[in-house]
C-alpha cells in the first residue's frame, strides 16, 4: 500500500470500525452487580452512603432526610492497551493480519469493567467500604446495632446479590469512556524514529463499594441450608431508621467450580429426597472473573 495520508486515514477508520464492532458485540456482566456513575472530577465523594430513606406520614412540615453521612470517595484511574504495527507491514500490505488484534482490543476493553468489578467483589473480605468495615463483615454498624453480610466458612466463596434496586453493591465510576486512539501520522516523531504506527484504547474509570446490605458472601458449602440462611439474613436487614430495607436477593454469583452445585440448588425439584422449596428464587451468574 502506498503510504499516503489518505490511505493511512482509511486504514485507521477500518481499524476503528473493527474495534467498535468487537466492543459492541462482546458480552459483559459487570452491570448486573454494579451501577455506573458519571464522574466529572478526578475523584467523586458518595456522601449519601450510610443513610437510608423511607416514607413517613406527612403531618405538619416535611422532614428533610439528610444524606450527607459519608466521606467515602473513589479516585479515577487511567488504563490503556496499545499495540504497534511496523511501517513495513503496512507498506507491504501485511496489515490485514493485525485486524484480529484490533478486534481483540475491542473485546478486552469491553471485558475490562468485568475484571475490575468482580475482582473488587471477591476481595470484599479484606477491602474496607464506606463504614470502615470490610465490605463482607459480621459487624457493620447501623443505627445503634450491627448487621452481618458474611456467612463465614473457609471454602470457595459464593455471593448473593439484590440486583433489583437502582442502587447496586458495586460502583463502576466512569470519567472517560473506553475509546480507540491512533498515533499514525507520517510526520509523527515516533513513526519517524521507530517506524511504528501505534493503535490503542484508553479510559479513566475506577470501581468502589456501594451498599454492603445489597450483597452477601459465604465461604460455607453452597447447599440448601446455607443458601436459605443467606436469603433470610438479607431479607431481615433493617436500615438506620429501624425499618426493614426490603432486600430481595435475586442473583446468585459463583465461580465455575460451583456451577454444578448452583444449578442443582436453583433448578432441581428435589435435593436429597427433599422438596427444593427455594427452587427458582434467584438467577444464576457463573463468571470466570471470580477465579
mmCIF file of C-alpha atoms in Angstrom:
data_model
loop_
_atom_site.group_PDB
_atom_site.id
_atom_site.type_symbol
_atom_site.label_atom_id
_atom_site.label_comp_id
_atom_site.label_asym_id
_atom_site.label_seq_id
_atom_site.Cartn_x
_atom_site.Cartn_y
_atom_site.Cartn_z
ATOM 1 C CA UNK A 1 0.000 0.000 0.000
ATOM 2 C CA UNK A 2 1.272 3.423 -0.870
ATOM 3 C CA UNK A 3 1.862 5.393 2.322
ATOM 4 C CA UNK A 4 -0.225 8.496 1.783
ATOM 5 C CA UNK A 5 -2.183 10.445 4.353
ATOM 6 C CA UNK A 6 -5.461 9.362 2.712
ATOM 7 C CA UNK A 7 -4.520 5.671 2.800
ATOM 8 C CA UNK A 8 -3.356 5.859 6.418
ATOM 9 C CA UNK A 9 -6.599 7.598 7.334
ATOM 10 C CA UNK A 10 -8.626 4.888 5.604
ATOM 11 C CA UNK A 11 -6.653 2.230 7.484
ATOM 12 C CA UNK A 12 -7.357 3.963 10.784
ATOM 13 C CA UNK A 13 -11.085 4.126 10.019
ATOM 14 C CA UNK A 14 -11.087 0.413 9.242
ATOM 15 C CA UNK A 15 -9.279 -0.465 12.471
ATOM 16 C CA UNK A 16 -11.617 1.794 14.436
ATOM 17 C CA UNK A 17 -14.673 0.091 12.916
ATOM 18 C CA UNK A 18 -13.265 -3.331 13.754
ATOM 19 C CA UNK A 19 -12.618 -2.216 17.332
ATOM 20 C CA UNK A 20 -16.110 -0.762 17.785
ATOM 21 C CA UNK A 21 -17.865 -3.784 16.293
ATOM 22 C CA UNK A 22 -15.967 -6.159 18.561
ATOM 23 C CA UNK A 23 -16.585 -3.923 21.579
ATOM 24 C CA UNK A 24 -20.320 -3.708 20.930
ATOM 25 C CA UNK A 25 -20.707 -7.448 20.273
ATOM 26 C CA UNK A 26 -18.700 -8.672 23.278
ATOM 27 C CA UNK A 27 -20.697 -9.917 26.296
ATOM 28 C CA UNK A 28 -20.352 -8.266 29.688
ATOM 29 C CA UNK A 29 -21.812 -8.953 33.138
ATOM 30 C CA UNK A 30 -20.481 -6.214 35.414
ATOM 31 C CA UNK A 31 -23.664 -4.135 35.197
ATOM 32 C CA UNK A 32 -25.612 -6.973 36.835
ATOM 33 C CA UNK A 33 -23.959 -6.162 40.161
ATOM 34 C CA UNK A 34 -22.584 -2.655 39.596
ATOM 35 C CA UNK A 35 -24.197 0.701 38.959
ATOM 36 C CA UNK A 36 -22.410 3.040 36.555
ATOM 37 C CA UNK A 37 -21.922 6.589 37.775
ATOM 38 C CA UNK A 38 -20.672 9.510 35.712
ATOM 39 C CA UNK A 39 -17.639 11.349 37.043
ATOM 40 C CA UNK A 40 -16.700 14.947 36.303
ATOM 41 C CA UNK A 41 -13.681 15.303 38.589
ATOM 42 C CA UNK A 42 -10.530 13.384 39.476
ATOM 43 C CA UNK A 43 -12.489 11.714 42.274
ATOM 44 C CA UNK A 44 -16.084 11.584 43.457
ATOM 45 C CA UNK A 45 -17.432 11.534 47.010
ATOM 46 C CA UNK A 46 -20.520 9.421 47.772
ATOM 47 C CA UNK A 47 -21.945 11.322 50.715
ATOM 48 C CA UNK A 48 -25.304 9.538 50.564
ATOM 49 C CA UNK A 49 -23.879 6.243 51.792
ATOM 50 C CA UNK A 50 -24.714 5.274 55.336
ATOM 51 C CA UNK A 51 -28.121 6.896 55.388
ATOM 52 C CA UNK A 52 -31.359 5.235 54.344
ATOM 53 C CA UNK A 53 -34.595 6.970 53.463
ATOM 54 C CA UNK A 54 -38.197 5.968 53.981
ATOM 55 C CA UNK A 55 -41.722 7.250 53.631
ATOM 56 C CA UNK A 56 -43.494 8.678 56.664
ATOM 57 C CA UNK A 57 -46.973 10.035 57.218
ATOM 58 C CA UNK A 58 -46.967 13.708 56.272
ATOM 59 C CA UNK A 59 -48.055 15.532 59.416
ATOM 60 C CA UNK A 60 -47.071 19.172 59.561
ATOM 61 C CA UNK A 61 -43.961 20.227 57.646
ATOM 62 C CA UNK A 62 -41.818 17.898 55.573
ATOM 63 C CA UNK A 63 -38.944 16.230 57.431
ATOM 64 C CA UNK A 64 -35.764 16.531 55.408
ATOM 65 C CA UNK A 65 -33.712 13.342 55.426
ATOM 66 C CA UNK A 66 -30.062 14.369 55.433
ATOM 67 C CA UNK A 67 -27.928 12.189 53.157
ATOM 68 C CA UNK A 68 -24.553 13.797 53.893
ATOM 69 C CA UNK A 69 -23.361 10.985 56.149
ATOM 70 C CA UNK A 70 -20.226 9.661 54.448
ATOM 71 C CA UNK A 71 -16.923 10.904 53.042
ATOM 72 C CA UNK A 72 -16.329 7.750 51.009
ATOM 73 C CA UNK A 73 -14.697 8.678 47.709
ATOM 74 C CA UNK A 74 -13.478 6.907 44.564
ATOM 75 C CA UNK A 75 -10.486 8.283 42.702
ATOM 76 C CA UNK A 76 -10.389 7.757 38.953
ATOM 77 C CA UNK A 77 -7.563 5.712 37.444
ATOM 78 C CA UNK A 78 -6.152 5.679 33.920
ATOM 79 C CA UNK A 79 -5.946 2.470 31.892
ATOM 80 C CA UNK A 80 -4.538 1.772 28.427
ATOM 81 C CA UNK A 81 -3.848 -1.054 25.992
ATOM 82 C CA UNK A 82 -1.653 -0.296 22.966
ATOM 83 C CA UNK A 83 -0.189 -2.243 20.037
ATOM 84 C CA UNK A 84 2.337 -1.183 17.406
ATOM 85 C CA UNK A 85 2.472 -2.036 13.694
ATOM 86 C CA UNK A 86 5.681 -1.798 11.697
ATOM 87 C CA UNK A 87 5.660 0.675 8.847
ATOM 88 C CA UNK A 88 6.997 -2.076 6.568
ATOM 89 C CA UNK A 89 3.969 -4.291 7.271
ATOM 90 C CA UNK A 90 1.598 -1.526 6.242
ATOM 91 C CA UNK A 91 3.689 -0.659 3.203
ATOM 92 C CA UNK A 92 3.838 -4.337 2.180
ATOM 93 C CA UNK A 93 0.077 -4.795 2.628
ATOM 94 C CA UNK A 94 0.581 -7.136 5.596
ATOM 95 C CA UNK A 95 -1.563 -5.030 7.906
ATOM 96 C CA UNK A 96 -4.527 -7.349 7.421
ATOM 97 C CA UNK A 97 -3.040 -9.771 9.933
ATOM 98 C CA UNK A 98 -3.470 -7.050 12.564
ATOM 99 C CA UNK A 99 -7.220 -6.748 12.098
ATOM 100 C CA UNK A 100 -7.925 -9.543 14.626
ATOM 101 C CA UNK A 101 -5.748 -7.681 17.110
ATOM 102 C CA UNK A 102 -7.990 -4.637 16.745
ATOM 103 C CA UNK A 103 -10.987 -6.862 17.411
ATOM 104 C CA UNK A 104 -9.209 -8.250 20.477
ATOM 105 C CA UNK A 105 -8.601 -4.705 21.691
ATOM 106 C CA UNK A 106 -12.354 -4.136 21.490
ATOM 107 C CA UNK A 107 -13.152 -7.334 23.378
ATOM 108 C CA UNK A 108 -10.532 -6.576 26.033
ATOM 109 C CA UNK A 109 -11.942 -3.084 26.511
ATOM 110 C CA UNK A 110 -15.466 -4.456 26.930
ATOM 111 C CA UNK A 111 -14.238 -7.025 29.464
ATOM 112 C CA UNK A 112 -12.158 -4.582 31.491
ATOM 113 C CA UNK A 113 -15.064 -3.368 33.697
ATOM 114 C CA UNK A 114 -15.876 -7.031 34.418
ATOM 115 C CA UNK A 115 -12.318 -7.600 35.567
ATOM 116 C CA UNK A 116 -12.392 -4.555 37.861
ATOM 117 C CA UNK A 117 -15.873 -5.128 39.291
ATOM 118 C CA UNK A 118 -15.643 -8.850 40.033
ATOM 119 C CA UNK A 119 -12.113 -8.503 41.375
ATOM 120 C CA UNK A 120 -13.446 -5.944 43.840
ATOM 121 C CA UNK A 121 -16.315 -8.263 44.783
ATOM 122 C CA UNK A 122 -14.110 -11.288 45.500
ATOM 123 C CA UNK A 123 -11.735 -9.135 47.568
ATOM 124 C CA UNK A 124 -14.553 -7.748 49.684
ATOM 125 C CA UNK A 125 -13.402 -9.959 52.576
ATOM 126 C CA UNK A 126 -10.283 -7.818 53.026
ATOM 127 C CA UNK A 127 -11.200 -4.431 51.487
ATOM 128 C CA UNK A 128 -12.999 -1.775 53.532
ATOM 129 C CA UNK A 129 -16.165 0.018 52.430
ATOM 130 C CA UNK A 130 -17.668 3.361 53.482
ATOM 131 C CA UNK A 131 -18.294 2.382 57.134
ATOM 132 C CA UNK A 132 -14.684 1.334 57.733
ATOM 133 C CA UNK A 133 -15.535 -2.364 57.958
ATOM 134 C CA UNK A 134 -14.593 -4.984 55.397
ATOM 135 C CA UNK A 135 -17.258 -4.988 52.702
ATOM 136 C CA UNK A 136 -18.178 -8.529 53.750
ATOM 137 C CA UNK A 137 -18.156 -8.465 57.535
ATOM 138 C CA UNK A 138 -20.099 -9.605 60.575
ATOM 139 C CA UNK A 139 -20.405 -6.280 62.382
ATOM 140 C CA UNK A 140 -21.400 -3.471 60.036
ATOM 141 C CA UNK A 141 -22.795 -0.616 62.159
ATOM 142 C CA UNK A 142 -26.348 0.552 61.504
ATOM 143 C CA UNK A 143 -28.034 2.887 63.953
ATOM 144 C CA UNK A 144 -27.365 1.568 67.454
ATOM 145 C CA UNK A 145 -26.780 -2.039 66.335
ATOM 146 C CA UNK A 146 -24.808 -4.079 63.787
ATOM 147 C CA UNK A 147 -25.592 -6.459 60.948
ATOM 148 C CA UNK A 148 -23.701 -9.160 59.055
ATOM 149 C CA UNK A 149 -23.374 -9.848 55.335
ATOM 150 C CA UNK A 150 -20.751 -12.579 55.816
ATOM 151 C CA UNK A 151 -21.771 -16.217 56.218
ATOM 152 C CA UNK A 152 -18.383 -17.434 57.412
ATOM 153 C CA UNK A 153 -16.704 -20.652 56.312
ATOM 154 C CA UNK A 154 -13.428 -21.466 54.604
ATOM 155 C CA UNK A 155 -14.429 -22.931 51.222
ATOM 156 C CA UNK A 156 -14.839 -21.336 47.785
ATOM 157 C CA UNK A 157 -16.854 -18.128 48.196
ATOM 158 C CA UNK A 158 -20.234 -17.518 46.583
ATOM 159 C CA UNK A 159 -22.302 -14.363 46.564
ATOM 160 C CA UNK A 160 -25.960 -13.433 46.795
ATOM 161 C CA UNK A 161 -26.933 -10.056 45.339
ATOM 162 C CA UNK A 162 -30.024 -7.871 45.341
ATOM 163 C CA UNK A 163 -29.884 -6.763 41.708
ATOM 164 C CA UNK A 164 -33.423 -5.370 41.691
ATOM 165 C CA UNK A 165 -32.634 -1.955 43.168
ATOM 166 C CA UNK A 166 -31.495 1.227 41.466
ATOM 167 C CA UNK A 167 -28.503 1.097 43.793
ATOM 168 C CA UNK A 168 -26.043 -1.774 43.441
ATOM 169 C CA UNK A 169 -23.407 -3.222 45.789
ATOM 170 C CA UNK A 170 -20.549 -2.154 43.482
ATOM 171 C CA UNK A 171 -19.933 1.229 41.839
ATOM 172 C CA UNK A 172 -18.353 1.489 38.391
ATOM 173 C CA UNK A 173 -17.258 5.094 38.071
ATOM 174 C CA UNK A 174 -16.632 6.440 34.571
ATOM 175 C CA UNK A 175 -14.727 9.663 33.921
ATOM 176 C CA UNK A 176 -13.713 8.936 30.316
ATOM 177 C CA UNK A 177 -15.154 6.010 28.381
ATOM 178 C CA UNK A 178 -13.100 3.424 26.502
ATOM 179 C CA UNK A 179 -12.060 4.921 23.181
ATOM 180 C CA UNK A 180 -9.955 3.808 20.242
ATOM 181 C CA UNK A 181 -6.998 6.128 19.608
ATOM 182 C CA UNK A 182 -4.301 6.222 16.926
ATOM 183 C CA UNK A 183 -0.847 7.719 16.502
ATOM 184 C CA UNK A 184 -0.260 7.039 12.831
ATOM 185 C CA UNK A 185 0.589 10.300 11.103
ATOM 186 C CA UNK A 186 3.550 10.033 8.786
ATOM 187 C CA UNK A 187 5.202 13.042 10.424
ATOM 188 C CA UNK A 188 4.696 11.721 13.966
ATOM 189 C CA UNK A 189 8.016 11.683 15.838
ATOM 190 C CA UNK A 190 7.731 8.041 16.948
ATOM 191 C CA UNK A 191 6.769 6.952 13.436
ATOM 192 C CA UNK A 192 9.789 8.858 12.128
ATOM 193 C CA UNK A 193 12.222 7.417 14.692
ATOM 194 C CA UNK A 194 10.953 3.837 15.122
ATOM 195 C CA UNK A 195 8.801 3.273 12.017
ATOM 196 C CA UNK A 196 5.932 2.079 14.210
ATOM 197 C CA UNK A 197 2.298 3.088 13.930
ATOM 198 C CA UNK A 198 0.525 2.858 17.300
ATOM 199 C CA UNK A 199 -3.110 1.977 17.944
ATOM 200 C CA UNK A 200 -4.770 1.508 21.277
ATOM 201 C CA UNK A 201 -7.565 2.218 23.694
ATOM 202 C CA UNK A 202 -7.634 4.184 26.934
ATOM 203 C CA UNK A 203 -10.104 5.157 29.622
ATOM 204 C CA UNK A 204 -10.374 6.858 33.005
ATOM 205 C CA UNK A 205 -12.501 4.741 35.316
ATOM 206 C CA UNK A 206 -12.469 3.064 38.700
ATOM 207 C CA UNK A 207 -14.589 0.896 40.956
ATOM 208 C CA UNK A 208 -15.628 1.114 44.579
ATOM 209 C CA UNK A 209 -18.072 -0.371 47.035
ATOM 210 C CA UNK A 210 -21.694 0.657 47.257
ATOM 211 C CA UNK A 211 -24.068 -0.502 49.972
ATOM 212 C CA UNK A 212 -22.978 -3.753 51.682
ATOM 213 C CA UNK A 213 -26.613 -4.505 52.585
ATOM 214 C CA UNK A 214 -27.181 -5.407 48.921
ATOM 215 C CA UNK A 215 -24.628 -8.237 48.870
ATOM 216 C CA UNK A 216 -23.983 -11.319 50.978
ATOM 217 C CA UNK A 217 -20.924 -13.561 50.760
ATOM 218 C CA UNK A 218 -20.380 -17.015 52.160
ATOM 219 C CA UNK A 219 -17.498 -19.471 52.206
ATOM 220 C CA UNK A 220 -19.757 -22.183 53.548
ATOM 221 C CA UNK A 221 -20.719 -25.122 51.344
ATOM 222 C CA UNK A 222 -23.205 -23.977 48.710
ATOM 223 C CA UNK A 223 -26.196 -26.058 49.744
ATOM 224 C CA UNK A 224 -29.860 -25.564 50.584
ATOM 225 C CA UNK A 225 -29.241 -24.853 54.267
ATOM 226 C CA UNK A 226 -26.578 -22.180 53.794
ATOM 227 C CA UNK A 227 -28.362 -20.632 50.826
ATOM 228 C CA UNK A 228 -31.570 -20.349 52.893
ATOM 229 C CA UNK A 229 -29.628 -18.748 55.756
ATOM 230 C CA UNK A 230 -28.113 -16.175 53.395
ATOM 231 C CA UNK A 231 -31.522 -15.276 51.973
ATOM 232 C CA UNK A 232 -33.037 -14.949 55.433
ATOM 233 C CA UNK A 233 -30.194 -12.729 56.638
ATOM 234 C CA UNK A 234 -30.563 -10.361 53.687
ATOM 235 C CA UNK A 235 -34.352 -10.181 53.842
ATOM 236 C CA UNK A 236 -34.265 -9.364 57.568
ATOM 237 C CA UNK A 237 -31.980 -6.347 57.300
ATOM 238 C CA UNK A 238 -33.159 -3.017 58.683
ATOM 239 C CA UNK A 239 -31.918 0.494 57.996
ATOM 240 C CA UNK A 240 -30.696 3.142 60.411
ATOM 241 C CA UNK A 241 -34.324 4.249 60.764
ATOM 242 C CA UNK A 242 -35.287 0.803 62.105
ATOM 243 C CA UNK A 243 -37.427 -0.089 59.096
ATOM 244 C CA UNK A 244 -36.998 -3.253 57.053
ATOM 245 C CA UNK A 245 -34.997 -2.478 53.895
ATOM 246 C CA UNK A 246 -36.965 -4.860 51.682
ATOM 247 C CA UNK A 247 -33.816 -6.525 50.367
ATOM 248 C CA UNK A 248 -34.660 -9.076 47.685
ATOM 249 C CA UNK A 249 -31.749 -11.408 46.813
ATOM 250 C CA UNK A 250 -32.240 -12.032 43.102
ATOM 251 C CA UNK A 251 -28.803 -13.040 41.781
ATOM 252 C CA UNK A 252 -26.532 -15.902 42.839
ATOM 253 C CA UNK A 253 -22.957 -15.273 41.659
ATOM 254 C CA UNK A 254 -20.472 -18.149 41.616
ATOM 255 C CA UNK A 255 -17.148 -19.147 40.031
ATOM 256 C CA UNK A 256 -17.120 -22.040 37.534
ATOM 257 C CA UNK A 257 -16.180 -24.550 40.247
ATOM 258 C CA UNK A 258 -19.561 -24.027 41.946
ATOM 259 C CA UNK A 259 -21.673 -24.035 38.776
ATOM 260 C CA UNK A 260 -22.976 -27.597 39.234
ATOM 261 C CA UNK A 261 -23.958 -27.009 42.858
ATOM 262 C CA UNK A 262 -25.647 -23.708 41.980
ATOM 263 C CA UNK A 263 -27.599 -25.236 39.081
ATOM 264 C CA UNK A 264 -28.888 -28.001 41.306
ATOM 265 C CA UNK A 265 -29.806 -25.556 44.051
ATOM 266 C CA UNK A 266 -31.782 -23.256 41.764
ATOM 267 C CA UNK A 267 -33.292 -25.798 39.333
ATOM 268 C CA UNK A 268 -33.753 -29.185 40.967
ATOM 269 C CA UNK A 269 -37.216 -30.121 42.183
ATOM 270 C CA UNK A 270 -35.784 -32.496 44.790
ATOM 271 C CA UNK A 271 -32.482 -32.352 46.730
ATOM 272 C CA UNK A 272 -31.520 -35.339 48.896
ATOM 273 C CA UNK A 273 -35.081 -36.712 48.607
ATOM 274 C CA UNK A 274 -36.455 -33.437 49.958
ATOM 275 C CA UNK A 275 -38.585 -30.929 48.055
ATOM 276 C CA UNK A 276 -36.496 -27.936 46.978
ATOM 277 C CA UNK A 277 -38.677 -25.103 48.271
ATOM 278 C CA UNK A 278 -36.148 -22.474 47.128
ATOM 279 C CA UNK A 279 -36.081 -23.588 43.520
ATOM 280 C CA UNK A 280 -36.055 -20.622 41.120
ATOM 281 C CA UNK A 281 -35.568 -17.993 43.837
ATOM 282 C CA UNK A 282 -32.584 -16.391 42.091
ATOM 283 C CA UNK A 283 -30.944 -16.034 38.703
ATOM 284 C CA UNK A 284 -27.561 -17.693 38.323
ATOM 285 C CA UNK A 285 -24.438 -15.866 37.139
ATOM 286 C CA UNK A 286 -21.353 -18.026 36.617
ATOM 287 C CA UNK A 287 -18.299 -15.878 35.977
ATOM 288 C CA UNK A 288 -14.633 -16.786 35.457
ATOM 289 C CA UNK A 289 -13.618 -13.411 36.884
ATOM 290 C CA UNK A 290 -14.054 -14.861 40.387
ATOM 291 C CA UNK A 291 -11.328 -17.471 39.888
#
